[in-house]
Amino acid sequence: MFNMTRNKWKKGSALILALTLGAALAGCGSNKAAEDTAAAAGEGKPAETADKTLTVYTAGPEGLANNLIKEFESQSGIKVETFQGTTGKILARLEAEKSNPVADVVILASLPSAQGLKKEGLTLAYPEAKNADKLNKDWSDPEGNYFSTSASALGIAYNTKLVTTPPTSWSDLAKPEYKDQINIPDPSLSGSALDFITGYLSDKGDGGWSLFESYKANGVAMAGANQEALDPVITGAKSMVAGAVDYMTYKAKAKGEPIDIVYPQEGTVISPRPAAILKSTKHEENAKAFIDYLLSDSAQKLVSDAALLPGRTDVKAENRANLGDIPLLKTDWTWMGEHGSEVTDKFTKLLK
């Protein structure tokens, strides 16, 4: 279940989810009525006190998520419960809880995943969100169903003690001198890894599979989610990660680890991190306040401090490459979302 990708979330679930949401919303109304009755009778918590809560499912990074939650709680007085995991684990948890939805807001590490939630009618539009007009328009929904408040870029992370001349192209990783020395994250566990693979294929077409076939021939290993793929490179057990999440590399480098990252000259993929309010939320106003906070000056500063690309175009990162410094492939997000499931299946079979 926890290996479920964004497209497995989509398949065959539309009707069930629609019925589930209807039941959830009806339940929300009956619960509110019960709370009002109890309050009038002097029982339980007053409705306004009980409503000062919010549940957020977030695909990390953990340090940033904790800092954002702490500041939001301090500013708003709203208590936030969180679940942190990969995009795949969050989607799996939403699936498991579909008969009794828990999350109010989700923050994912994959734009097509948010597009899928919108397509299934699971998101609550909030077009009037504060500062939404300052977001990168390519990363967020014009109707306000999701807001990419940060992003990462995918590159080649390398151990600086083992690799003195870093590669300049994705194809360099197929060279004989790197045989059995390279990891790549598993796209069934990492939304950003799937973004890289589908993004590369959307630019190169079917012929792009030759790159991944050459990786297989050179002993490239599929090694769990992003951190699991990076850790052996930090320790020196492996030399490089293909499709590494750049902010993880920047953070490790800042701690003094022998690690750095390069963006191949032919271009790479940006992986936006969208936040969305779920239509099943029982705390709509709190959820909207949280989205407003994520787009605020102070929250975007925390994003920059965490070595991520800010979602707002008027905020620049100070400790990493900014968007204008990174060569990009021509990605088609619609194609990527529609073909994610088949690409995941083909890629995982190829690399096993």
mmCIF file of C-alpha atoms in Angstrom, residues 4-261:
data_model
loop_
_atom_site.group_PDB
_atom_site.id
_atom_site.type_symbol
_atom_site.label_atom_id
_atom_site.label_comp_id
_atom_site.label_asym_id
_atom_site.label_seq_id
_atom_site.Cartn_x
_atom_site.Cartn_y
_atom_site.Cartn_z
ATOM 1 C CA MET A 4 1.289 3.354 -4.262
ATOM 2 C CA THR A 5 2.139 5.998 -6.861
ATOM 3 C CA ARG A 6 0.004 8.968 -7.807
ATOM 4 C CA ASN A 7 -1.548 7.156 -10.764
ATOM 5 C CA LYS A 8 -2.528 4.103 -8.755
ATOM 6 C CA TRP A 9 -4.416 6.591 -6.598
ATOM 7 C CA LYS A 10 -6.347 7.633 -9.694
ATOM 8 C CA LYS A 11 -7.275 4.254 -11.161
ATOM 9 C CA GLY A 12 -10.820 3.157 -10.594
ATOM 10 C CA SER A 13 -11.314 5.382 -7.580
ATOM 11 C CA ALA A 14 -13.398 8.260 -8.911
ATOM 12 C CA LEU A 15 -16.848 6.888 -8.045
ATOM 13 C CA ILE A 16 -15.803 5.456 -4.685
ATOM 14 C CA LEU A 17 -14.084 8.668 -3.710
ATOM 15 C CA ALA A 18 -17.036 10.798 -4.766
ATOM 16 C CA LEU A 19 -19.362 8.721 -2.581
ATOM 17 C CA THR A 20 -16.836 8.803 0.247
ATOM 18 C CA LEU A 21 -16.548 12.562 0.117
ATOM 19 C CA GLY A 22 -20.305 12.938 0.168
ATOM 20 C CA ALA A 23 -20.500 10.774 3.265
ATOM 21 C CA ALA A 24 -17.609 12.634 4.854
ATOM 22 C CA LEU A 25 -19.202 16.021 4.238
ATOM 23 C CA ALA A 26 -22.549 14.811 5.513
ATOM 24 C CA GLY A 27 -20.790 13.455 8.594
ATOM 25 C CA CYS A 28 -19.111 16.805 9.060
ATOM 26 C CA GLY A 29 -22.490 18.525 9.146
ATOM 27 C CA SER A 30 -23.945 16.044 11.649
ATOM 28 C CA ASN A 31 -20.851 16.315 13.867
ATOM 29 C CA LYS A 32 -21.156 20.119 13.878
ATOM 30 C CA ALA A 33 -24.801 19.860 14.868
ATOM 31 C CA ALA A 34 -23.890 17.503 17.697
ATOM 32 C CA GLU A 35 -21.170 19.883 18.897
ATOM 33 C CA ASP A 36 -23.601 22.822 18.893
ATOM 34 C CA THR A 37 -26.155 20.821 20.889
ATOM 35 C CA ALA A 38 -23.520 19.742 23.396
ATOM 36 C CA ALA A 39 -22.246 23.297 23.754
ATOM 37 C CA ALA A 40 -25.779 24.595 24.372
ATOM 38 C CA ALA A 41 -26.206 21.978 27.095
ATOM 39 C CA GLY A 42 -22.896 22.931 28.681
ATOM 40 C CA GLU A 43 -21.207 19.723 27.573
ATOM 41 C CA GLY A 44 -17.906 19.301 25.743
ATOM 42 C CA LYS A 45 -15.866 22.088 24.146
ATOM 43 C CA PRO A 46 -17.399 25.208 22.604
ATOM 44 C CA ALA A 47 -17.429 24.957 18.817
ATOM 45 C CA GLU A 48 -14.940 27.815 18.347
ATOM 46 C CA THR A 49 -12.409 26.083 20.650
ATOM 47 C CA ALA A 50 -12.816 22.687 19.029
ATOM 48 C CA ASP A 51 -12.272 24.255 15.599
ATOM 49 C CA LYS A 52 -8.801 25.671 16.401
ATOM 50 C CA THR A 53 -7.168 22.612 14.905
ATOM 51 C CA LEU A 54 -5.784 21.522 11.542
ATOM 52 C CA THR A 55 -4.326 18.293 10.159
ATOM 53 C CA VAL A 56 -1.572 18.561 7.543
ATOM 54 C CA TYR A 57 0.020 15.703 5.618
ATOM 55 C CA THR A 58 3.370 16.864 4.268
ATOM 56 C CA ALA A 59 6.122 15.382 2.135
ATOM 57 C CA GLY A 60 8.851 17.094 4.163
ATOM 58 C CA PRO A 61 11.559 18.112 4.401
ATOM 59 C CA GLU A 62 11.046 17.463 8.096
ATOM 60 C CA GLY A 63 13.033 20.448 9.373
ATOM 61 C CA LEU A 64 11.195 22.898 7.138
ATOM 62 C CA ALA A 65 7.814 21.357 7.900
ATOM 63 C CA ASN A 66 8.441 21.641 11.642
ATOM 64 C CA ASN A 67 9.542 25.268 11.350
ATOM 65 C CA LEU A 68 6.531 26.199 9.233
ATOM 66 C CA ILE A 69 4.101 24.505 11.611
ATOM 67 C CA LYS A 70 5.705 26.108 14.672
ATOM 68 C CA GLU A 71 5.518 29.606 13.207
ATOM 69 C CA PHE A 72 1.953 29.144 11.928
ATOM 70 C CA GLU A 73 0.769 27.878 15.319
ATOM 71 C CA SER A 74 2.417 30.857 17.029
ATOM 72 C CA GLN A 75 0.841 33.373 14.658
ATOM 73 C CA SER A 76 -2.631 31.824 14.406
ATOM 74 C CA GLY A 77 -3.269 30.013 17.679
ATOM 75 C CA ILE A 78 -4.325 26.980 15.614
ATOM 76 C CA LYS A 79 -2.984 23.586 16.732
ATOM 77 C CA VAL A 80 -1.617 21.535 13.828
ATOM 78 C CA GLU A 81 -1.364 17.752 13.730
ATOM 79 C CA THR A 82 1.000 16.418 11.059
ATOM 80 C CA PHE A 83 1.875 13.257 9.205
ATOM 81 C CA GLN A 84 5.185 13.368 7.345
ATOM 82 C CA GLY A 85 6.167 10.945 4.619
ATOM 83 C CA THR A 86 6.924 10.632 0.931
ATOM 84 C CA THR A 87 4.318 11.606 -1.658
ATOM 85 C CA GLY A 88 3.612 7.904 -2.218
ATOM 86 C CA LYS A 89 3.007 7.305 1.481
ATOM 87 C CA ILE A 90 0.728 10.320 1.753
ATOM 88 C CA LEU A 91 -1.380 9.174 -1.198
ATOM 89 C CA ALA A 92 -1.519 5.682 0.293
ATOM 90 C CA ARG A 93 -2.692 7.094 3.610
ATOM 91 C CA LEU A 94 -5.394 9.162 1.913
ATOM 92 C CA GLU A 95 -6.558 6.009 0.160
ATOM 93 C CA ALA A 96 -6.627 4.048 3.429
ATOM 94 C CA GLU A 97 -8.630 6.808 5.134
ATOM 95 C CA LYS A 98 -11.071 7.439 2.302
ATOM 96 C CA SER A 99 -14.065 6.246 4.346
ATOM 97 C CA ASN A 100 -13.134 8.606 7.192
ATOM 98 C CA PRO A 101 -10.953 11.458 5.872
ATOM 99 C CA VAL A 102 -8.525 12.960 8.375
ATOM 100 C CA ALA A 103 -6.271 15.396 6.507
ATOM 101 C CA ASP A 104 -7.322 18.995 5.892
ATOM 102 C CA VAL A 105 -4.286 20.052 3.820
ATOM 103 C CA VAL A 106 -1.687 18.067 1.896
ATOM 104 C CA ILE A 107 1.760 19.210 0.773
ATOM 105 C CA LEU A 108 3.160 16.908 -1.905
ATOM 106 C CA ALA A 109 6.518 16.659 -3.665
ATOM 107 C CA SER A 110 5.010 16.117 -7.098
ATOM 108 C CA LEU A 111 2.899 18.448 -9.234
ATOM 109 C CA PRO A 112 1.092 15.681 -11.191
ATOM 110 C CA SER A 113 -0.047 14.209 -7.865
ATOM 111 C CA ALA A 114 -1.863 17.458 -7.045
ATOM 112 C CA GLN A 115 -3.230 17.604 -10.579
ATOM 113 C CA GLY A 116 -4.615 14.110 -10.024
ATOM 114 C CA LEU A 117 -6.336 15.145 -6.786
ATOM 115 C CA LYS A 118 -7.932 18.075 -8.576
ATOM 116 C CA LYS A 119 -9.057 15.872 -11.472
ATOM 117 C CA GLU A 120 -10.754 13.494 -9.030
ATOM 118 C CA GLY A 121 -12.622 16.404 -7.437
ATOM 119 C CA LEU A 122 -10.829 16.044 -4.104
ATOM 120 C CA THR A 123 -9.507 19.590 -3.746
ATOM 121 C CA LEU A 124 -11.186 22.730 -2.456
ATOM 122 C CA ALA A 125 -10.452 25.765 -4.629
ATOM 123 C CA TYR A 126 -9.190 28.892 -2.877
ATOM 124 C CA PRO A 127 -8.506 31.383 -5.697
ATOM 125 C CA GLU A 128 -8.455 34.383 -3.352
ATOM 126 C CA ALA A 129 -5.425 33.106 -1.387
ATOM 127 C CA LYS A 130 -3.132 35.948 -0.359
ATOM 128 C CA ASN A 131 -0.048 36.395 -2.591
ATOM 129 C CA ALA A 132 -1.227 33.670 -4.990
ATOM 130 C CA ASP A 133 -0.664 36.130 -7.833
ATOM 131 C CA LYS A 134 3.050 36.151 -6.982
ATOM 132 C CA LEU A 135 3.517 32.388 -7.432
ATOM 133 C CA ASN A 136 5.243 30.824 -10.408
ATOM 134 C CA LYS A 137 2.260 30.339 -12.719
ATOM 135 C CA ASP A 138 3.712 27.166 -14.271
ATOM 136 C CA TRP A 139 3.661 25.433 -10.899
ATOM 137 C CA SER A 140 0.225 26.293 -9.502
ATOM 138 C CA ASP A 141 -3.429 25.919 -10.476
ATOM 139 C CA PRO A 142 -4.998 29.081 -11.954
ATOM 140 C CA GLU A 143 -8.299 28.138 -10.289
ATOM 141 C CA GLY A 144 -6.669 27.883 -6.862
ATOM 142 C CA ASN A 145 -6.881 24.131 -6.309
ATOM 143 C CA TYR A 146 -3.179 23.807 -5.438
ATOM 144 C CA PHE A 147 -0.313 26.180 -4.759
ATOM 145 C CA SER A 148 3.331 25.229 -5.251
ATOM 146 C CA THR A 149 4.900 27.099 -2.365
ATOM 147 C CA SER A 150 8.361 25.637 -2.999
ATOM 148 C CA ALA A 151 10.251 23.488 -5.489
ATOM 149 C CA SER A 152 13.414 21.472 -5.934
ATOM 150 C CA ALA A 153 15.465 20.660 -9.012
ATOM 151 C CA LEU A 154 16.762 17.223 -9.924
ATOM 152 C CA GLY A 155 20.447 16.822 -10.644
ATOM 153 C CA ILE A 156 23.454 14.548 -10.259
ATOM 154 C CA ALA A 157 24.727 14.447 -6.682
ATOM 155 C CA TYR A 158 28.288 13.206 -6.330
ATOM 156 C CA ASN A 159 30.796 12.392 -3.617
ATOM 157 C CA THR A 160 33.550 15.001 -3.974
ATOM 158 C CA LYS A 161 36.213 12.605 -2.663
ATOM 159 C CA LEU A 162 35.372 9.960 -5.237
ATOM 160 C CA VAL A 163 34.469 12.147 -8.231
ATOM 161 C CA THR A 164 36.967 14.922 -8.946
ATOM 162 C CA THR A 165 35.583 15.823 -12.387
ATOM 163 C CA PRO A 166 31.783 15.814 -12.158
ATOM 164 C CA PRO A 167 29.713 14.673 -15.145
ATOM 165 C CA THR A 168 28.097 17.283 -17.387
ATOM 166 C CA SER A 169 25.436 15.116 -19.056
ATOM 167 C CA TRP A 170 22.909 12.502 -17.989
ATOM 168 C CA SER A 171 24.513 10.143 -20.495
ATOM 169 C CA ASP A 172 27.885 10.396 -18.713
ATOM 170 C CA LEU A 173 26.512 8.126 -16.004
ATOM 171 C CA ALA A 174 26.588 5.227 -18.459
ATOM 172 C CA LYS A 175 30.382 5.449 -18.828
ATOM 173 C CA PRO A 176 32.370 2.333 -17.856
ATOM 174 C CA GLU A 177 34.282 4.150 -15.085
ATOM 175 C CA TYR A 178 31.032 4.578 -13.180
ATOM 176 C CA LYS A 179 29.865 0.966 -13.435
ATOM 177 C CA ASP A 180 28.000 -0.159 -10.296
ATOM 178 C CA GLN A 181 28.684 3.211 -8.637
ATOM 179 C CA ILE A 182 25.384 5.020 -9.178
ATOM 180 C CA ASN A 183 22.003 5.049 -7.395
ATOM 181 C CA ILE A 184 18.695 6.332 -8.694
ATOM 182 C CA PRO A 185 15.593 6.768 -6.486
ATOM 183 C CA ASP A 186 12.617 4.451 -6.931
ATOM 184 C CA PRO A 187 9.792 6.340 -8.718
ATOM 185 C CA SER A 188 7.171 4.257 -6.920
ATOM 186 C CA LEU A 189 8.418 5.743 -3.639
ATOM 187 C CA SER A 190 9.540 9.203 -4.716
ATOM 188 C CA GLY A 191 7.297 11.681 -6.511
ATOM 189 C CA SER A 192 10.293 13.801 -7.513
ATOM 190 C CA ALA A 193 12.050 10.766 -9.003
ATOM 191 C CA LEU A 194 8.978 10.067 -11.108
ATOM 192 C CA ASP A 195 8.929 13.729 -12.115
ATOM 193 C CA PHE A 196 12.518 13.392 -13.333
ATOM 194 C CA ILE A 197 11.903 10.215 -15.323
ATOM 195 C CA THR A 198 8.586 11.285 -16.878
ATOM 196 C CA GLY A 199 9.941 14.787 -17.443
ATOM 197 C CA TYR A 200 12.949 13.446 -19.299
ATOM 198 C CA LEU A 201 10.722 11.201 -21.432
ATOM 199 C CA SER A 202 8.261 14.010 -22.148
ATOM 200 C CA ASP A 203 11.161 16.011 -23.611
ATOM 201 C CA LYS A 204 13.000 13.206 -25.413
ATOM 202 C CA GLY A 205 10.081 11.050 -26.491
ATOM 203 C CA ASP A 206 10.138 7.258 -26.573
ATOM 204 C CA GLY A 207 13.804 7.342 -27.511
ATOM 205 C CA GLY A 208 14.519 8.632 -24.037
ATOM 206 C CA TRP A 209 14.233 5.094 -22.718
ATOM 207 C CA SER A 210 17.668 4.400 -24.206
ATOM 208 C CA LEU A 211 19.190 6.476 -21.396
ATOM 209 C CA PHE A 212 17.629 4.326 -18.699
ATOM 210 C CA GLU A 213 18.500 1.151 -20.582
ATOM 211 C CA SER A 214 22.127 2.294 -20.608
ATOM 212 C CA TYR A 215 21.868 2.905 -16.856
ATOM 213 C CA LYS A 216 20.694 -0.651 -16.360
ATOM 214 C CA ALA A 217 23.603 -1.970 -18.423
ATOM 215 C CA ASN A 218 26.033 0.067 -16.302
ATOM 216 C CA GLY A 219 24.748 -1.297 -13.008
ATOM 217 C CA VAL A 220 22.760 1.737 -11.843
ATOM 218 C CA ALA A 221 20.827 0.629 -8.758
ATOM 219 C CA MET A 222 17.277 1.647 -7.832
ATOM 220 C CA ALA A 223 17.701 2.466 -4.154
ATOM 221 C CA GLY A 224 14.568 3.392 -2.229
ATOM 222 C CA ALA A 225 13.332 6.965 -1.871
ATOM 223 C CA ASN A 226 15.490 10.074 -2.151
ATOM 224 C CA GLN A 227 17.345 9.980 1.156
ATOM 225 C CA GLU A 228 17.983 6.247 0.878
ATOM 226 C CA ALA A 229 19.549 6.819 -2.526
ATOM 227 C CA LEU A 230 21.682 9.730 -1.284
ATOM 228 C CA ASP A 231 23.016 8.324 1.988
ATOM 229 C CA PRO A 232 25.382 5.750 0.384
ATOM 230 C CA VAL A 233 26.907 8.553 -1.699
ATOM 231 C CA ILE A 234 27.500 10.664 1.399
ATOM 232 C CA THR A 235 29.271 7.738 3.099
ATOM 233 C CA GLY A 236 31.261 6.840 -0.019
ATOM 234 C CA ALA A 237 29.659 3.453 -0.636
ATOM 235 C CA LYS A 238 28.463 4.836 -3.989
ATOM 236 C CA SER A 239 29.765 7.690 -6.129
ATOM 237 C CA MET A 240 26.638 9.418 -7.474
ATOM 238 C CA VAL A 241 22.851 9.720 -7.513
ATOM 239 C CA ALA A 242 20.995 10.261 -10.787
ATOM 240 C CA GLY A 243 17.901 12.412 -10.306
ATOM 241 C CA ALA A 244 18.991 13.586 -6.853
ATOM 242 C CA VAL A 245 16.824 16.151 -5.063
ATOM 243 C CA ASP A 246 19.025 19.214 -4.891
ATOM 244 C CA TYR A 247 17.945 20.671 -1.537
ATOM 245 C CA MET A 248 18.955 17.440 0.221
ATOM 246 C CA THR A 249 22.398 17.712 -1.339
ATOM 247 C CA TYR A 250 22.743 21.384 -0.418
ATOM 248 C CA LYS A 251 21.763 20.662 3.190
ATOM 249 C CA ALA A 252 24.256 17.790 3.483
ATOM 250 C CA LYS A 253 26.985 19.940 1.931
ATOM 251 C CA ALA A 254 26.258 22.737 4.424
ATOM 252 C CA LYS A 255 26.837 20.238 7.238
ATOM 253 C CA GLY A 256 30.318 19.514 5.873
ATOM 254 C CA GLU A 257 29.577 16.273 4.050
ATOM 255 C CA PRO A 258 31.724 15.507 0.942
ATOM 256 C CA ILE A 259 28.829 16.012 -1.455
ATOM 257 C CA ASP A 260 27.849 18.412 -4.244
ATOM 258 C CA ILE A 261 25.417 18.577 -7.155
#
